[in-house]
Coordinates of N, CA, C and O in Angstrom, one line a residue:
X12 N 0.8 -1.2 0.0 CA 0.0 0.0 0.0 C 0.9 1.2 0.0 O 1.9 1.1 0.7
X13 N 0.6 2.7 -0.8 CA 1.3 3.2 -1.0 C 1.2 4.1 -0.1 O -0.1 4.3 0.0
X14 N 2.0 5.2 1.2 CA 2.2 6.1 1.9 C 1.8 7.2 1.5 O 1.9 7.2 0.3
X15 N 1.1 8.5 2.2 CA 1.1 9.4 1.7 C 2.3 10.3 1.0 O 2.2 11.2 0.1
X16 N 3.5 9.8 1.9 CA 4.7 10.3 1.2 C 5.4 9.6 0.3 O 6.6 9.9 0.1
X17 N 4.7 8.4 -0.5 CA 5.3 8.0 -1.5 C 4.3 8.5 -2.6 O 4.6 8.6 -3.7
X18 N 3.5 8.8 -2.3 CA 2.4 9.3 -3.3 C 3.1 11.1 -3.4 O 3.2 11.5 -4.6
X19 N 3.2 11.8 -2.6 CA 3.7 13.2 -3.0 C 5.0 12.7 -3.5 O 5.4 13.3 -4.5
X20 N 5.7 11.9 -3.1 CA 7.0 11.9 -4.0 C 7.0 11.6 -5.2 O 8.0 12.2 -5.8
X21 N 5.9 10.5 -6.2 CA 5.9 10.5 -7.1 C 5.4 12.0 -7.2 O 6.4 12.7 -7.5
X22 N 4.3 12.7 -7.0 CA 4.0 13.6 -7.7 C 5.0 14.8 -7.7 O 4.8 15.8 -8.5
X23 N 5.9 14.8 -6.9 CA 7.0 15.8 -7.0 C 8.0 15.4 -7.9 O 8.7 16.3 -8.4
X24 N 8.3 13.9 -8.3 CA 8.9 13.3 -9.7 C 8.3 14.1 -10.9 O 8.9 14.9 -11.7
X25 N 7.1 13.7 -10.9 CA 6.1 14.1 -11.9 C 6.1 15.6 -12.7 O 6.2 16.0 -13.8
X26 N 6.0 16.1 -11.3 CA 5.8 17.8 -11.8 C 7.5 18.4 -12.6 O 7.8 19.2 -13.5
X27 N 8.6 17.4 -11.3 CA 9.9 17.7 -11.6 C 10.0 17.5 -12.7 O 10.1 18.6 -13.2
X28 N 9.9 16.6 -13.6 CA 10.0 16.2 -15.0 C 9.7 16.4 -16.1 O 10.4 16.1 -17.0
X29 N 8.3 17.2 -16.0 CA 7.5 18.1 -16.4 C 8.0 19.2 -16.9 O 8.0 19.8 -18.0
X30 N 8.6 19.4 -15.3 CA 9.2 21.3 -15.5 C 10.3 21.3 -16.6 O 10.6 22.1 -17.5
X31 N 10.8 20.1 -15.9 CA 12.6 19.7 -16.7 C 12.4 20.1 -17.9 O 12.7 21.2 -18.3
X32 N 11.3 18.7 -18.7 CA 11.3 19.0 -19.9 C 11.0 20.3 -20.8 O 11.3 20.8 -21.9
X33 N 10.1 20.8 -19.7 CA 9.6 22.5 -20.3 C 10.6 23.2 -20.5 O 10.6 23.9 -21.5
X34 N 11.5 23.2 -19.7 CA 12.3 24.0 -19.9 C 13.0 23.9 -21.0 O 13.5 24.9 -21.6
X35 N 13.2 22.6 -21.5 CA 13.9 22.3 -22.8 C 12.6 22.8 -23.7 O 13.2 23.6 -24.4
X36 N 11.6 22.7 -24.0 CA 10.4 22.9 -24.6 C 10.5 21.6 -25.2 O 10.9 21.8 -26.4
X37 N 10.4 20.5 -24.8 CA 10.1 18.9 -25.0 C 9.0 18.2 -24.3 O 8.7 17.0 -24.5
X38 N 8.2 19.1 -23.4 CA 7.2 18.4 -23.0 C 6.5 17.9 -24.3 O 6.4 18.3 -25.4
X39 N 5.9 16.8 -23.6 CA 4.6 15.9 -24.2 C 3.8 15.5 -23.8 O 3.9 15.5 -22.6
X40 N 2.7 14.9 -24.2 CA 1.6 14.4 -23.7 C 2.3 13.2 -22.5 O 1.7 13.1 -21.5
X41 N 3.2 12.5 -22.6 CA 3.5 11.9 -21.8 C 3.7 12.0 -20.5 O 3.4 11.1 -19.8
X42 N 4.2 13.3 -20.0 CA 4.9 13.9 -19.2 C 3.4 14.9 -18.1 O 3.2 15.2 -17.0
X43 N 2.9 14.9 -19.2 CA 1.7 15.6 -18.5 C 0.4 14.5 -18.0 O -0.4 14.6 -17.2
X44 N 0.7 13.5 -18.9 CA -0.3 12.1 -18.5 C 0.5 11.8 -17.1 O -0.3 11.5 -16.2
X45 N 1.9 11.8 -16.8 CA 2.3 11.5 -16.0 C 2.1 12.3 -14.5 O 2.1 11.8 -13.3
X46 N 1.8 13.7 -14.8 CA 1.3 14.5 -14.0 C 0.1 14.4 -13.5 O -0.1 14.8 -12.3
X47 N -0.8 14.1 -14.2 CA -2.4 13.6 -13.8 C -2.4 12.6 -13.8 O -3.6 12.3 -13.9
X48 N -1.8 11.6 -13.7 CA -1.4 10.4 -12.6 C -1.3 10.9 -11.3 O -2.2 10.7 -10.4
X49 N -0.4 11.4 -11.3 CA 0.2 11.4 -9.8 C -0.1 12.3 -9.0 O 0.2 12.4 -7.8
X50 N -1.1 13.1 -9.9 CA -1.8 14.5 -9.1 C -3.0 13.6 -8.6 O -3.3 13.7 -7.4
X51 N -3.8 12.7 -9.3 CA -4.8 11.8 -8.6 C -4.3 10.8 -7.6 O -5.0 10.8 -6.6
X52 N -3.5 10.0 -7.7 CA -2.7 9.2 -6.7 C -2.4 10.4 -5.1 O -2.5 10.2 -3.9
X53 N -2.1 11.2 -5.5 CA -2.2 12.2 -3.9 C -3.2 12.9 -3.7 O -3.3 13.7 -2.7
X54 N -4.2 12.7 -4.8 CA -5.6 13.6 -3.6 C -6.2 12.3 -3.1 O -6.6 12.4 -1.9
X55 N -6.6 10.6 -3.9 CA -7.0 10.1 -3.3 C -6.3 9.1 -2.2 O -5.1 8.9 -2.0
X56 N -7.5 8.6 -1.8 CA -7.0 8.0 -0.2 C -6.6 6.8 -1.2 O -7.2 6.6 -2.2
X57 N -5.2 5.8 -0.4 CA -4.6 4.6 -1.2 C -6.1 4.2 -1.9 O -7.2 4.6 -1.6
X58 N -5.8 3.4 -2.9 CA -6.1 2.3 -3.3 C -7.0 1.7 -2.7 O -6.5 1.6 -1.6
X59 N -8.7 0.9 -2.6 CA -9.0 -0.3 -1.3 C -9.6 -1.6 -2.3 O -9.3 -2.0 -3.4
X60 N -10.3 -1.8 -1.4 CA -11.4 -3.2 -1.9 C -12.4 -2.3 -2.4 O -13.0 -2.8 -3.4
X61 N -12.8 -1.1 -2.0 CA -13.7 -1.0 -2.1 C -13.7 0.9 -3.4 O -14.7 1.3 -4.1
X62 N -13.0 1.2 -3.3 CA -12.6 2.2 -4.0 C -11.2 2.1 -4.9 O -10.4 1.2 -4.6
X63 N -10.8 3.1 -6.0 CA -12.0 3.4 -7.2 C -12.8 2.2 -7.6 O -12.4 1.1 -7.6
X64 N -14.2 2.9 -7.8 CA -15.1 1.7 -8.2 C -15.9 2.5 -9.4 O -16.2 3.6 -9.6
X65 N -15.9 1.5 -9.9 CA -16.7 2.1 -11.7 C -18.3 1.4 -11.6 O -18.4 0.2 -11.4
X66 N -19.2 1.9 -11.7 CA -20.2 1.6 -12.1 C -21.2 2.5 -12.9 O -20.9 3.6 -13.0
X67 N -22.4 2.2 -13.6 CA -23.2 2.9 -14.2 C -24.3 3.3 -13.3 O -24.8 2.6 -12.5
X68 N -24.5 4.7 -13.7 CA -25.9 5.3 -13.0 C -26.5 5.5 -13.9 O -26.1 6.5 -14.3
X69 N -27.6 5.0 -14.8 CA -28.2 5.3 -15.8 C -27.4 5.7 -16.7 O -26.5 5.8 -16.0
X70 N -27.1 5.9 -17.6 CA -26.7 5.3 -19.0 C -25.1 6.2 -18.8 O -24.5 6.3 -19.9
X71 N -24.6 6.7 -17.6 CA -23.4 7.3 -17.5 C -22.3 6.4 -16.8 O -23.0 5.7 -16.0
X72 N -21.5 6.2 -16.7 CA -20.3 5.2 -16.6 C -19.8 6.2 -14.9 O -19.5 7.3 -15.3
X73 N -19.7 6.1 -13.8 CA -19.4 7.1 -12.9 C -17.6 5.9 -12.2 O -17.3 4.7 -12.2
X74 N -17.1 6.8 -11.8 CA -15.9 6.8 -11.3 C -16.4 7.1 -10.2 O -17.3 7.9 -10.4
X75 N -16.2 6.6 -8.9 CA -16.2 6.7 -6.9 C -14.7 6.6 -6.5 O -13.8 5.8 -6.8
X76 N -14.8 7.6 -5.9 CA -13.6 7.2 -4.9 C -13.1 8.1 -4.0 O -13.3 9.2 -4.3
X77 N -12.4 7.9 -2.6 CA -12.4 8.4 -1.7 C -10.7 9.5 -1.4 O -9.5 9.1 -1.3
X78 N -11.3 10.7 -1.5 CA -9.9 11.3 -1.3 C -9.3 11.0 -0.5 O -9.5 10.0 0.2
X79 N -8.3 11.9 -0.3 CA -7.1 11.5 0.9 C -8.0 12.1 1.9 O -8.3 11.2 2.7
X80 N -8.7 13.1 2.3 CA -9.5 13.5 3.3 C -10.7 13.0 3.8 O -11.3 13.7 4.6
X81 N -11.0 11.9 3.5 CA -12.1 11.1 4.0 C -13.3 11.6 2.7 O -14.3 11.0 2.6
X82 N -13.1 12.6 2.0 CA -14.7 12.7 1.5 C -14.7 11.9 0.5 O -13.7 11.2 0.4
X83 N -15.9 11.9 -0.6 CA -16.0 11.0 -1.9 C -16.1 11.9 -2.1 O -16.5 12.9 -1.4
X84 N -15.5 11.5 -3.7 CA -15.7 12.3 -5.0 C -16.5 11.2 -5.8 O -16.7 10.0 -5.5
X85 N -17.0 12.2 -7.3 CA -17.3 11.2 -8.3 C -16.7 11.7 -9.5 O -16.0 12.7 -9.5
X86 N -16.8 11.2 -10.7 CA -16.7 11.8 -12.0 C -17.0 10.9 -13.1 O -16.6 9.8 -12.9
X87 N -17.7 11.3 -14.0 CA -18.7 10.7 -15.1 C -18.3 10.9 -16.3 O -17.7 11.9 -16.8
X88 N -18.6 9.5 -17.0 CA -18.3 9.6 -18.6 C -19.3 8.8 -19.4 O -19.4 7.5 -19.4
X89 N -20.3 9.9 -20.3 CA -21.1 9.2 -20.7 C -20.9 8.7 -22.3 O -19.9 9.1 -22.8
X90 N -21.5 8.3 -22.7 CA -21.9 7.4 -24.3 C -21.3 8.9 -25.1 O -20.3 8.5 -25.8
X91 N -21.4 10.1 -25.3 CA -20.7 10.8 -25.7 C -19.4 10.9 -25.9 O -18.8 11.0 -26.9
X92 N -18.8 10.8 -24.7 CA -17.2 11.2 -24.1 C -16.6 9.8 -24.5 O -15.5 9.5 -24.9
X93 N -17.5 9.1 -24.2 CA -16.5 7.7 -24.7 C -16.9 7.5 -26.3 O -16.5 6.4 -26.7
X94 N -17.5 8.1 -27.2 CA -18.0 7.5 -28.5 C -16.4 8.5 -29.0 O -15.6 7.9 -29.7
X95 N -16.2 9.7 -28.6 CA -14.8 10.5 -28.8 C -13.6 9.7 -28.3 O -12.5 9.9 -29.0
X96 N -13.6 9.2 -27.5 CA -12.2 8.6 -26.7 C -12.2 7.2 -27.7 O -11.0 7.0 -27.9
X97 N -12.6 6.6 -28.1 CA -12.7 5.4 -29.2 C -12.4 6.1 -30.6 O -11.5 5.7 -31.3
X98 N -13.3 7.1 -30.9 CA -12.8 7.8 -32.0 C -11.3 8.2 -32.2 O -10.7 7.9 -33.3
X99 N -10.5 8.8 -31.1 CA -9.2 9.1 -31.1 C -8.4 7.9 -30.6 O -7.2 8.1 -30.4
X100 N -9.0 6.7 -30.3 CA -7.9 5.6 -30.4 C -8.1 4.9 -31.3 O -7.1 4.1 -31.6
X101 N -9.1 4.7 -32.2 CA -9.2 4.3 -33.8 C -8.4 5.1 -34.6 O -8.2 4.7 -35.7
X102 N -7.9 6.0 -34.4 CA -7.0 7.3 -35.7 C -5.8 7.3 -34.8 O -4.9 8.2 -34.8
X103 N -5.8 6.3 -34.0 CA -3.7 5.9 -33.5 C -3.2 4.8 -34.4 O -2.1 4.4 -34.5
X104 N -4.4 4.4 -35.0 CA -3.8 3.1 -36.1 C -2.9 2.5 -35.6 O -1.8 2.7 -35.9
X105 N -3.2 1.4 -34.7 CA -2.3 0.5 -33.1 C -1.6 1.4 -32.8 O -1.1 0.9 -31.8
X106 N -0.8 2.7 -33.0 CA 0.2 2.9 -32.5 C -0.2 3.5 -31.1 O -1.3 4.0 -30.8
X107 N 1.1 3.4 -30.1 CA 0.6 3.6 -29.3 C 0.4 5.0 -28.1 O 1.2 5.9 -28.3
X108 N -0.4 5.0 -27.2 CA -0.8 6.5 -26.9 C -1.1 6.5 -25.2 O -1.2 5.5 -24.5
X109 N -1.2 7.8 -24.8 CA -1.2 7.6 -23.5 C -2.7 8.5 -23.1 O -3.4 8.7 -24.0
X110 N -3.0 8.8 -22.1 CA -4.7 8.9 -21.8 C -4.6 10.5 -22.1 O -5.7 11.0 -22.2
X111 N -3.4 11.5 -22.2 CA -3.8 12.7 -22.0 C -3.6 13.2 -23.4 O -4.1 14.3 -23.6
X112 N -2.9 12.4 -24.7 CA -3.2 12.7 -25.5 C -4.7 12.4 -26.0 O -5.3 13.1 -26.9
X113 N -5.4 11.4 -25.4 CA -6.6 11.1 -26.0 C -7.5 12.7 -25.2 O -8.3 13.3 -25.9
X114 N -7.0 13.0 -24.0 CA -8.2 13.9 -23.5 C -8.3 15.3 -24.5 O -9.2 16.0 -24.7
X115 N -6.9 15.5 -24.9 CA -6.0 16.4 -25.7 C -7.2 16.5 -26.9 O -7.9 17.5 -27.1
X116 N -6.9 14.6 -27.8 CA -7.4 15.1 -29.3 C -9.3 15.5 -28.8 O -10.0 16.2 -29.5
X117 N -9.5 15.3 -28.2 CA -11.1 14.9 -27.8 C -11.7 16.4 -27.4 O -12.8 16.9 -27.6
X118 N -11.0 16.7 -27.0 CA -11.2 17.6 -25.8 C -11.9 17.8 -24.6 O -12.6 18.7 -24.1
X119 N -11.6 16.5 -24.3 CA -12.7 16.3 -22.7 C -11.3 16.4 -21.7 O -10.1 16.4 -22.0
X120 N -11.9 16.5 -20.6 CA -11.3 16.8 -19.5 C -10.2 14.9 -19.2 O -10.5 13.8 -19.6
X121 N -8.7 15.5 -18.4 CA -8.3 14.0 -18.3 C -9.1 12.8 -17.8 O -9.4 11.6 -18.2
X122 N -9.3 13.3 -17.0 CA -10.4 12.1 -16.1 C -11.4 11.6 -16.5 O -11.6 10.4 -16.3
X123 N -12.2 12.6 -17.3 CA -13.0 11.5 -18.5 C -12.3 10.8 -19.6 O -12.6 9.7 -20.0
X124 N -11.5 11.2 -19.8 CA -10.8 10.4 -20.8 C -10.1 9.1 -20.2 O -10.1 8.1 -20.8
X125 N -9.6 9.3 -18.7 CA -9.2 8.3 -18.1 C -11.0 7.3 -17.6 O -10.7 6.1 -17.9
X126 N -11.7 7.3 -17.4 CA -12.5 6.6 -17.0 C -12.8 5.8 -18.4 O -13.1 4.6 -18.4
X127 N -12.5 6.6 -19.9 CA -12.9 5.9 -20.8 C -12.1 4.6 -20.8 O -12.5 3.5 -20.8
X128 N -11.1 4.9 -20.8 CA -9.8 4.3 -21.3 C -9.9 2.9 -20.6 O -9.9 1.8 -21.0
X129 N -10.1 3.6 -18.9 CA -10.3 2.1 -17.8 C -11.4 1.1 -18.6 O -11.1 0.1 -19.3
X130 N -12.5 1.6 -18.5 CA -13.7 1.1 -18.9 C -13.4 -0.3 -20.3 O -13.7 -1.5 -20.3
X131 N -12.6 0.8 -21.5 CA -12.3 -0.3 -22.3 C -10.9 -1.2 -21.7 O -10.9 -2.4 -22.1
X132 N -10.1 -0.9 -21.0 CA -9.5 -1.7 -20.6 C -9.8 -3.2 -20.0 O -9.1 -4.2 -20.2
X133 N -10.9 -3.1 -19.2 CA -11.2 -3.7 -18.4 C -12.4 -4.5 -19.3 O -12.8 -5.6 -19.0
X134 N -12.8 -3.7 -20.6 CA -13.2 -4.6 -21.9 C -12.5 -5.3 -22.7 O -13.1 -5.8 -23.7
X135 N -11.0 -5.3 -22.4 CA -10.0 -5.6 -23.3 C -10.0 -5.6 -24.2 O -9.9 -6.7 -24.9
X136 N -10.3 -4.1 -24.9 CA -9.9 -3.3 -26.0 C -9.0 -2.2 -26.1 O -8.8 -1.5 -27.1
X137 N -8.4 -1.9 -24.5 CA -7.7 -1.3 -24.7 C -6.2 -2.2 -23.4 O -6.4 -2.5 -22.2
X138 N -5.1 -2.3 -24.2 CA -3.9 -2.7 -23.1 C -2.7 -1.7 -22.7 O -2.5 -0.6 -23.3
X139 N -2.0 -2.1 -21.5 CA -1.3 -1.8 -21.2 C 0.1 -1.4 -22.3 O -0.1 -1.9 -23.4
X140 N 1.0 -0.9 -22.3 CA 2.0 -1.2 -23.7 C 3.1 -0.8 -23.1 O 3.0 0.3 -22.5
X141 N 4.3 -1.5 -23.1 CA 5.6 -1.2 -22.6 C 5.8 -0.6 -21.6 O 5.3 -1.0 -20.5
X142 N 6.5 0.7 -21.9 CA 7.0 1.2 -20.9 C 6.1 3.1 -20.1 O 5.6 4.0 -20.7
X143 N 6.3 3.0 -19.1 CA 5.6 4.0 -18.2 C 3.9 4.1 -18.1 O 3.5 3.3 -17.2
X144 N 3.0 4.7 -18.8 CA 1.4 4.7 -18.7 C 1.3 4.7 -20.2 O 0.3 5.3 -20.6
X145 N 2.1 3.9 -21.1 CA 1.7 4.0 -22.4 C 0.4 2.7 -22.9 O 0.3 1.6 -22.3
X146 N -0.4 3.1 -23.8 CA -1.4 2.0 -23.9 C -1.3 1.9 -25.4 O -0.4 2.4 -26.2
X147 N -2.5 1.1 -25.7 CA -2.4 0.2 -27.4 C -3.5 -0.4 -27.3 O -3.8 -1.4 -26.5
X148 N -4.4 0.5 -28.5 CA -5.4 -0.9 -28.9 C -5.5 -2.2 -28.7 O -4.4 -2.7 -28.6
X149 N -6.2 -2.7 -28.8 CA -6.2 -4.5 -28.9 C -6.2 -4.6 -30.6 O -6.6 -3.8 -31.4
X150 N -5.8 -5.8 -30.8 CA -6.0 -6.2 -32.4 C -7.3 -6.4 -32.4 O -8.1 -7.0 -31.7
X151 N -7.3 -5.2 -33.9 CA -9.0 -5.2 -34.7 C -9.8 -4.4 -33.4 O -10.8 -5.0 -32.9
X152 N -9.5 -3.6 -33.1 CA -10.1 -2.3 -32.2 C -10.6 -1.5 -33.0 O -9.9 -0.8 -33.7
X153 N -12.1 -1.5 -33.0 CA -12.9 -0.3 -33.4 C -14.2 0.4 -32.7 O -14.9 -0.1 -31.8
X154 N -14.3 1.8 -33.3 CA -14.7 3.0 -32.0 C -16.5 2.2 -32.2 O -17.4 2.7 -31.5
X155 N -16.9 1.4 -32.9 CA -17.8 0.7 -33.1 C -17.9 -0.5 -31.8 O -18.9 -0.4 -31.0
X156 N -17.4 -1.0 -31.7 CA -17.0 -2.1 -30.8 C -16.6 -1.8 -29.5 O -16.6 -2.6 -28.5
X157 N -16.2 -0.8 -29.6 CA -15.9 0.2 -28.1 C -17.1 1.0 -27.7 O -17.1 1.5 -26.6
X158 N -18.4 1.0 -29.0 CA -19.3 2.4 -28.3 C -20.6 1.1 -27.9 O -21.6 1.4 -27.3
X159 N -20.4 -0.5 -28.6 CA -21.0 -1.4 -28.6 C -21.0 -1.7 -27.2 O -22.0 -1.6 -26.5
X160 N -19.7 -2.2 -26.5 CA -19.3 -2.6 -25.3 C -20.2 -1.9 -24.4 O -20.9 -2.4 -23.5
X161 N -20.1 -0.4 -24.6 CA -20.2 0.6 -23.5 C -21.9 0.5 -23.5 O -22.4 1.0 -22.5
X162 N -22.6 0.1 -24.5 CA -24.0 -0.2 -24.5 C -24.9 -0.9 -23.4 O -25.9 -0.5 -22.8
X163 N -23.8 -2.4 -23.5 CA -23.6 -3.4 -23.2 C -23.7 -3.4 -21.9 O -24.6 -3.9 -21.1
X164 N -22.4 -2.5 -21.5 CA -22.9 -2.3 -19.6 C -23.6 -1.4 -19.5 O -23.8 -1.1 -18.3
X165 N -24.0 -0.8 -20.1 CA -25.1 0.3 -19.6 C -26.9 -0.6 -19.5 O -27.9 -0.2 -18.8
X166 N -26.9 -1.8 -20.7 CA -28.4 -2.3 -20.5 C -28.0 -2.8 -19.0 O -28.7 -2.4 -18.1
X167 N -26.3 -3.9 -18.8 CA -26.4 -4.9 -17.7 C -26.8 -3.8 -16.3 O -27.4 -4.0 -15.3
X168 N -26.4 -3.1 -16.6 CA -26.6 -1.9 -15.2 C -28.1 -1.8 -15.0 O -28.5 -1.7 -13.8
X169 N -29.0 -1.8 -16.1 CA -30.2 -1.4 -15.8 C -31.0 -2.3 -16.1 O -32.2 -2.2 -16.4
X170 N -30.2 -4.0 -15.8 CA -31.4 -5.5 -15.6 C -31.3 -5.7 -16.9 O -31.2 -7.0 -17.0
X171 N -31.2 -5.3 -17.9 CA -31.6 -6.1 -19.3 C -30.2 -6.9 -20.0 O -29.0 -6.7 -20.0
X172 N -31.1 -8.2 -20.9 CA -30.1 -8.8 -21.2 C -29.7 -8.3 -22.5 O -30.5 -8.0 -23.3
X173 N -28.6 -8.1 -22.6 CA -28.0 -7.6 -23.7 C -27.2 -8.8 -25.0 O -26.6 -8.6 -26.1
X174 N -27.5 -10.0 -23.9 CA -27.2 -11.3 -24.7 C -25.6 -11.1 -25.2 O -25.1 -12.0 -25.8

């Protein structure tokens, strides 16, 4: 389980790195995906059983989870935000991308872009890839099959079989 001071230390990595690169003017989407990592890793409280938890509230995909200060937060991604976030991982043509370029081409906020990204991940259409928070379509990934998926849990959320 991670400490609160291992969690500001990444994010003091993060921002360090950040700055580094700015200063060269080499930042990238990477660097900044790295940053809203680690800016969410220190507001919320570790990791549990029971938080972040993803579920549907009517046809919107919601993120839960408990800050470092005891309160909940939420944040929501509906059938919109994710029909864009499939759109801009369909036009990476496999290559591979990290969640803040996707919030970037889309223009949704990171966190929705991040709830998309989990969502298909955890539909295994979207993977892990090499090295740091880099990801990669699955083979034969489409924003069709991604906005299908997301249907899918939205009937199971509301009782119906979606077969």
């Amino acid at each position: 389980m991670e400490t609160f001071d291992t969690r500001f230390a990444d994010l003091l990595r993060a921002a360090s790195a950040l700055a580094s690169e700015r200063d060269c003017r080499m930042e990238s989407y990477e660097e900044w995906d790295d940053l809203h990592r680690a800016i969410l890793a220190a507001e919320e409280a570790p990791p549990s059983e029971g938080t972040p938890r993803y579920e549907f509230k009517g046809d919107t995909l919601m993120r839960y989870s408990t800050l470092a200060s005891g309160a909940a937060e939420d944040h929501a991604c509906d059938v919109d935000d994710l029909e864009q976030v499939a759109y801009a991982i369909e036009d990476k043509r496999g290559e591979w991308f990290v969640v803040g370029e996707l919030a970037g081409d889309t223009q949704r906020d990171w966190t929705v872009a991040y709830i998309g990204v989990e969502f298909l991940k955890r539909s295994g259409l979207v993977r892990d890839e090499g090295t740091a928070n880099r990801l990669r379509a699955a083979e034969g990934f489409t924003a069709a099959q991604a906005i299908a998926e997301f249907a899918v849990g939205q009937m199971r959320a509301a009782g119906g079989d979606p077969h």
